[in-house]
Amino acid sequence: MNESPSESTSDDTQATTKAGLSRRVVVQGAAWSIPVIAAAVATPLAAASGDGALSFTLPAYAGTACTEITNVQATLTNSSGAPDAGKPVTVTLSDGYTFADGSTTYTGTTDASGKVTLPAVRVPATGGAASFVAAAGAVNASAPVSAPKVTVAFRRQLSNGALLSFAAVPPGSTAIGDSAFLAPNGDLFFGNTVVATGVSAAGAPVRFASNTAVMPFISSTGVASRWVQSTQQIQTFPNVPLGSTPLGDSSFRAPNGDLYFGNTLIATETLSAGVPVRRSDDVSYTSFISSTGVASRYRSSDGQIESFTSVPADSVAIGDATFRAPNGDLWFGNTLVAAGTISAGVPIRFDSNVSASSFISSAGVASRWNSQTGQTQTFPNVPADAVAIGDAAFLTPDGDYWMGNTRVAVNVSSLGIPSRTAGDDAFTPYVVAPTCTW
């Protein structure tokens, strides 16, 4: 994957790069985006007449992720335009660019020619644009630096392993579900499109039978909202209290435990609530533990609530009709699926209305249970310390993402909840955190 950059040995106005790409930055099957670098010009500035001038020796600098930019120089002249030797010049880096010792500030003394040569500048693993900023007394200068941005957001298709990359999603984002990501600044993405800004929280998207996705979120003003892919419109639910948590589909849970489906209060003071699923007939199910400790499931088509009295009262709702007891026992309705599980992921519903629940068994084996057959499929390649996320998706503590027995990616910082699509397929989003070996 690495390309050996060219190194110049001619004069002191040439900047060179040195490769240092980590093995762990590679995501299997990923398509890395390499955008065109925009032209930029360095800016020498003087505070006032007679202060002299400070400038970088090149108008702009460029590198690639996990490489070093070397021989960066700044030149200081006095008020007469002659080299100003023996003066301190401080250069500051930003946006992930650092010096070799990890610092972002360096102070050097100008030589006889008025120049200061910086230590090697390390380009961050995610690339991106920034500026070198230099200061010497009352004068300062800046020069742009850029590196092709490394794509960090992806979506994998269960049926064929097809991978989509989303170059617009910034590093540090959180994978929500389907093709949804929440950026650190509150921008909510669906693929490469920002669908809402200033979002404080987002729930797992679901897909209708038409393959249209809907996604709940809390807006910047605290209003419960839902984005609809087919219309690109945002629907609000003013009855939902401020501070509620978006679960998925159109479901929200208020701070006092009240559970809403859209503007409709469906249960009061619930003890927990799961991520909703949507059937192929566009009926949504939301599971919860009622205020009296009864495992329950709400059906959107007629507003009916089904109870599962076999489930222990202190269990936690996961999704669909799935609940996990304190001792790890995993239930689907009144059926005990597995005893003593270590973790359980959000269930998924396929077109045939079959539910699939993924979990790590008491023996540390990654598994998936099928509601139609009652059979459990195992994935022995998955490490025992992995956590079940949903529908054959597992994430290890060191960031390995497994889909069944296949390791899909490494250095994964966030793995979203898989969503069902028409045709019994599933989409799983994830975000990687590239690293460099220095």
C-alpha positions in Angstrom: 0.0 0.0 0.0 2.8 2.4 0.8 4.6 4.4 -1.9 8.2 5.4 -1.4 8.2 9.2 -1.6 10.9 11.0 -3.5 13.6 12.7 -1.4 15.5 15.8 -2.6 19.1 16.6 -1.8 19.5 19.7 -3.9 18.9 23.0 -2.0 17.4 24.1 1.2 14.2 25.3 -0.4 13.0 21.8 -1.2 10.7 19.8 1.2 10.9 16.1 1.2 8.8 13.2 2.7 9.8 10.0 4.4 7.4 7.0 4.5 6.1 5.6 7.8 2.7 4.0 7.1 1.6 1.5 9.7 0.5 -2.0 8.8 -2.6 -1.4 11.0 -3.8 1.5 8.9 -5.0 -1.0 6.3 -8.7 -1.9 6.2 -9.3 -5.0 4.2 -11.2 -4.3 1.0 -11.4 -0.6 1.7 -11.2 2.0 -1.0 -9.2 5.0 0.2 -10.1 8.4 -1.2 -7.4 10.6 -2.5 -8.8 14.0 -3.3 -7.1 16.7 -5.3 -5.1 19.1 -3.2 -6.2 22.7 -3.5 -3.6 25.3 -4.4 -2.6 27.6 -1.5 -0.1 30.3 -0.9 2.1 31.1 2.1 1.5 34.4 3.8 4.4 36.5 5.1 3.2 39.2 7.5 4.9 42.1 9.2 3.4 43.8 12.3 4.6 47.3 11.4 7.1 49.2 9.2 10.6 48.6 10.4 9.9 45.2 12.0 11.4 43.2 9.2 9.7 40.2 7.6 9.2 36.5 8.2 8.3 33.9 5.5 8.4 30.2 4.7 10.8 29.2 1.9 8.0 27.4 0.0 4.5 28.8 -0.7 2.9 25.5 0.4 3.7 22.0 1.7 2.3 18.6 0.9 2.6 15.1 2.2 0.7 11.9 2.6 -0.7 10.2 5.7 1.9 8.6 8.0 4.9 10.2 6.3 7.3 13.0 7.4 7.7 16.3 5.7 11.4 17.4 6.1 13.5 20.5 5.3 10.7 22.9 6.1 12.4 26.3 6.6 11.4 29.8 7.6 13.4 32.9 6.8 13.7 36.1 8.9 15.0 39.4 7.5 15.5 42.7 9.3 14.0 46.1 8.3 16.7 46.5 5.7 15.9 43.2 4.1 19.1 41.6 5.2 19.2 38.1 6.9 18.5 38.5 10.6 20.7 36.0 12.4 20.6 34.7 16.0 16.9 35.4 16.5 14.4 32.9 17.9 11.6 31.8 15.6 8.7 29.7 17.0 6.6 27.5 14.7 3.3 26.0 15.7 1.5 23.0 14.1 -2.2 22.0 14.3 -4.9 19.6 13.1 -2.9 16.4 13.9 0.4 17.5 12.4 3.2 17.1 15.0 7.0 17.1 15.2 8.9 13.8 15.7 8.7 14.1 19.5 4.9 14.5 19.4 5.0 18.2 20.2 3.2 20.9 18.1 5.6 23.8 18.9 9.3 24.2 18.0 11.6 27.2 18.6 14.8 27.5 16.7 17.4 30.2 16.2 18.1 31.7 12.8 21.5 31.0 11.2 23.7 33.4 9.3 21.3 33.3 6.3 18.4 34.1 8.6 16.9 30.6 8.2 15.5 28.2 10.7 15.1 24.6 9.7 12.3 22.7 11.4 12.5 19.1 12.7 10.6 16.6 10.5 6.9 17.2 10.5 4.7 14.1 10.8 1.5 13.9 8.8 -1.5 12.5 10.7 -2.8 9.1 9.8 -6.1 10.6 8.5 -4.3 13.2 6.4 -6.1 16.6 6.0 -5.2 20.2 5.7 -3.6 22.6 8.2 -1.1 25.5 8.4 2.4 26.0 9.6 2.4 29.2 11.7 5.7 31.0 12.5 6.3 33.9 14.8 9.5 36.0 15.6 8.9 38.9 17.8 6.3 41.2 16.2 6.3 39.4 12.8 4.7 36.2 11.8 4.0 34.1 8.7 1.9 31.0 7.7 2.1 28.4 5.0 -0.6 25.8 4.1 0.1 22.1 4.4 -2.1 19.4 3.1 -2.3 15.6 2.6 -4.9 13.6 0.9 -7.7 12.8 3.4 -8.0 9.2 4.4 -11.5 7.8 4.3 -12.6 6.4 7.7 -16.3 5.6 7.3 -17.5 2.4 5.5 -20.6 0.2 5.1 -20.5 -3.5 4.5 -23.2 -5.5 2.8 -23.8 -8.9 4.4 -24.8 -10.9 1.3 -21.8 -10.3 -0.9 -19.3 -8.4 1.3 -19.6 -5.3 -0.9 -18.0 -2.3 0.7 -19.0 1.4 0.3 -16.8 4.2 1.5 -18.0 7.6 2.6 -15.2 10.2 2.2 -17.3 13.1 3.6 -17.6 11.5 7.0 -14.9 13.0 9.3 -12.5 11.1 11.5 -13.8 10.5 15.1 -17.4 10.0 13.9 -19.6 7.3 15.5 -21.3 4.6 13.4 -25.0 4.5 14.2 -26.5 2.0 11.9 -27.2 1.2 8.2 -25.3 4.1 6.5 -25.6 6.6 9.3 -22.8 8.3 11.2 -22.7 11.1 13.8 -19.7 13.5 13.5 -18.0 15.0 16.6 -19.5 18.4 15.7 -23.0 17.0 15.7 -23.4 16.7 11.9 -25.6 13.6 11.2 -24.6 11.8 8.0 -26.5 9.3 5.9 -23.8 8.2 3.5 -22.0 11.3 2.3 -24.9 13.6 2.9 -25.4 15.7 6.0 -29.1 15.2 6.9 -29.1 17.3 10.1 -26.7 19.5 12.1 -26.2 20.1 15.8 -27.5 16.6 16.6 -26.9 15.5 20.2 -27.9 11.9 19.7 -29.1 9.5 17.0 -30.9 6.2 17.0 -30.5 3.2 14.7 -32.1 3.6 11.3 -34.6 1.0 10.0 -35.7 0.3 6.5 -39.2 0.0 5.2 -40.2 -2.6 2.8 -39.6 -0.1 0.0 -35.9 0.1 1.2 -36.5 3.6 2.5 -34.5 4.3 5.6 -35.9 6.3 8.6 -33.7 7.5 11.4 -34.6 9.1 14.8 -32.5 11.8 16.4 -32.5 14.6 19.0 -32.1 18.0 17.3 -29.9 20.8 18.5 -32.9 22.3 20.2 -33.7 19.1 22.0 -36.6 18.1 19.8 -37.3 14.5 19.0 -37.1 14.2 15.2 -37.0 11.6 12.5 -35.3 11.9 9.1 -37.0 10.1 6.2 -34.8 9.1 3.3 -37.5 8.9 0.6 -38.6 12.5 1.1 -35.4 13.9 2.6 -37.7 15.5 5.1 -37.5 15.8 8.9 -40.5 15.0 11.0 -40.7 16.3 14.6 -42.5 14.8 17.6 -43.2 17.7 20.0 -44.9 15.4 22.6 -41.6 13.6 23.4 -40.0 15.3 26.4 -36.7 17.1 26.1 -33.7 15.0 27.1 -35.1 11.8 25.6 -33.0 9.1 24.0 -33.6 8.1 20.4 -33.7 4.3 20.2 -34.5 3.6 16.6 -37.2 3.9 14.0 -39.6 6.4 15.7 -39.0 5.3 19.3 -37.7 7.5 22.1 -37.3 6.9 25.8 -37.8 9.9 28.2 -35.5 10.5 31.2 -38.3 9.2 33.5 -38.6 6.0 31.5 -41.7 6.9 29.5 -41.6 5.3 26.1 -42.8 7.0 22.9 -43.4 5.8 19.4 -43.6 9.1 17.5 -45.9 11.4 19.4 -47.7 8.4 21.1 -46.9 7.4 24.7 -46.8 3.7 24.6 -45.6 2.8 28.1 -44.8 4.8 31.3 -41.7 4.6 33.5 -40.2 1.6 31.7 -37.1 0.1 33.3 -35.3 -0.4 29.9 -36.1 -0.3 26.2 -34.6 -2.0 23.2 -33.8 -1.0 19.6 -36.9 -1.4 17.4 -37.1 -3.6 14.4 -39.4 -3.3 11.4 -41.0 -6.3 9.7 -41.4 -6.8 6.0 -45.0 -5.6 6.2 -43.7 -2.3 7.8 -44.9 -3.1 11.3 -42.5 -1.9 13.9 -41.7 -3.7 17.2 -40.3 -2.0 20.3 -39.3 -4.2 23.2 -39.2 -2.9 26.8 -39.4 -3.9 30.5 -42.4 -2.3 32.0 -42.5 -0.4 35.3 -43.7 -3.6 37.0 -40.8 -5.6 35.6 -42.7 -7.4 32.8 -40.9 -8.1 29.5 -43.1 -6.6 26.8 -43.2 -5.7 23.1 -45.2 -2.9 21.4 -46.6 -3.4 17.9 -47.0 -0.2 15.8 -49.7 -1.6 13.5 -52.4 -1.7 16.2 -50.8 -0.4 19.3 -51.0 -3.7 21.1 -48.6 -4.7 23.8 -47.5 -8.4 24.2 -46.1 -9.6 27.4 -43.6 -12.4 28.0 -44.0 -13.7 31.6 -41.2 -16.3 31.5 -38.6 -13.6 31.2 -37.1 -12.6 34.6 -38.3 -9.3 35.9 -34.8 -7.7 36.1 -33.9 -8.5 32.5 -32.8 -5.8 30.0 -34.6 -5.3 26.7 -32.3 -5.7 23.7 -34.7 -5.4 20.7 -37.6 -7.1 18.8 -38.7 -9.7 21.4 -35.2 -10.3 22.8 -34.2 -9.8 26.5 -31.1 -10.6 28.5 -31.4 -11.6 32.1 -28.8 -10.6 34.8 -27.3 -14.1 34.7 -26.8 -13.8 31.0 -29.7 -16.0 29.9 -31.0 -14.8 26.5 -34.7 -14.9 25.8 -36.7 -14.5 22.6 -40.2 -13.9 23.9 -40.9 -16.8 26.3 -38.2 -19.0 24.7 -34.8 -19.4 26.3 -32.4 -19.0 23.5 -29.0 -19.4 25.3 -28.0 -19.7 28.9 -25.3 -17.5 30.5 -24.4 -15.4 27.4 -21.5 -13.0 27.8 -23.0 -10.4 25.4 -26.0 -10.0 23.1 -26.4 -7.9 20.0 -29.5 -6.1 18.6 -31.7 -8.6 16.7 -32.6 -8.2 13.0 -35.7 -9.1 11.1 -35.6 -10.5 7.5 -38.3 -10.4 4.8 -39.5 -13.8 5.8 -40.1 -12.2 9.3 -37.5 -14.4 10.8 -35.6 -12.8 13.6 -31.9 -13.4 14.1 -30.1 -12.7 17.4 -26.3 -12.7 17.8 -24.5 -13.3 21.0 -21.3 -14.6 22.7 -22.1 -17.8 24.4 -21.1 -18.7 28.0 -18.1 -20.6 26.4 -17.0 -17.5 24.5 -18.2 -18.6 21.1 -19.7 -16.1 18.7 -23.1 -17.3 17.7 -26.4 -16.5 16.0 -29.8 -17.9 16.7 -32.6 -18.2 14.1 -36.2 -17.8 15.3 -37.6 -19.9 12.5 -35.5 -23.0 13.0 -34.5 -22.5 16.6 -31.0 -23.4 15.5 -27.8 -21.7 16.6 -25.0 -21.0 14.1 -21.5 -20.6 15.5 -18.5 -18.6 14.3 -15.4 -20.2 15.8 -12.9 -17.8 14.2 -14.2 -14.8 16.3 -12.1 -14.2 19.4 -13.7 -15.1 22.7 -13.4 -11.5 24.0 -15.5 -10.0 21.2 -18.7 -8.2 21.8 -21.9 -9.0 19.8 -23.3 -5.9 18.0 -26.0 -7.4 15.9 -26.7 -9.9 13.1 -23.4 -11.8 12.9 -21.4 -8.6 13.6 -18.8 -8.7 16.4 -16.2 -6.3 17.6 -13.1 -7.2 19.7 -11.5 -4.8 22.3 -8.6 -4.1 20.0 -10.8 -3.0 17.1 -11.2 -6.1 14.9 -14.5 -6.2 13.2 -15.8 -9.7 12.4 -18.8 -10.5 10.2 -19.4 -14.1 11.0 -16.1 -16.0 10.5 -14.6 -13.2 8.4 -12.5 -10.4 9.8 -13.6 -7.4 7.8 -11.5 -4.6 9.3 -9.0 -3.7 11.9 -8.5 -0.5 14.0 -12.3 -0.1 14.1 -13.3 2.6 16.6 -17.0 2.4 16.1 -19.3 -0.4 14.8 -22.9 0.4 14.1 -26.0 -1.7 14.3 -26.8 -3.7 11.2 -30.1 -2.9 9.4 -32.3 -5.2 7.3 -32.9 -4.4 3.7 -35.5 -5.7 1.3 -34.3 -9.0 0.0 -33.1 -10.4 3.3 -29.8 -8.5 3.3 -28.1 -6.3 5.9 -25.9 -3.2 6.0 -23.4 -2.6 8.8 -21.5 0.7 9.1 -18.2 1.2 10.8 -15.5 3.8 11.4 -11.8 3.1 11.5 -9.1 5.0 13.4 -6.0 4.8 11.2 -2.6 4.7 13.1 1.0 5.2 12.1 4.1 3.3 13.1 6.7 5.9 13.9 
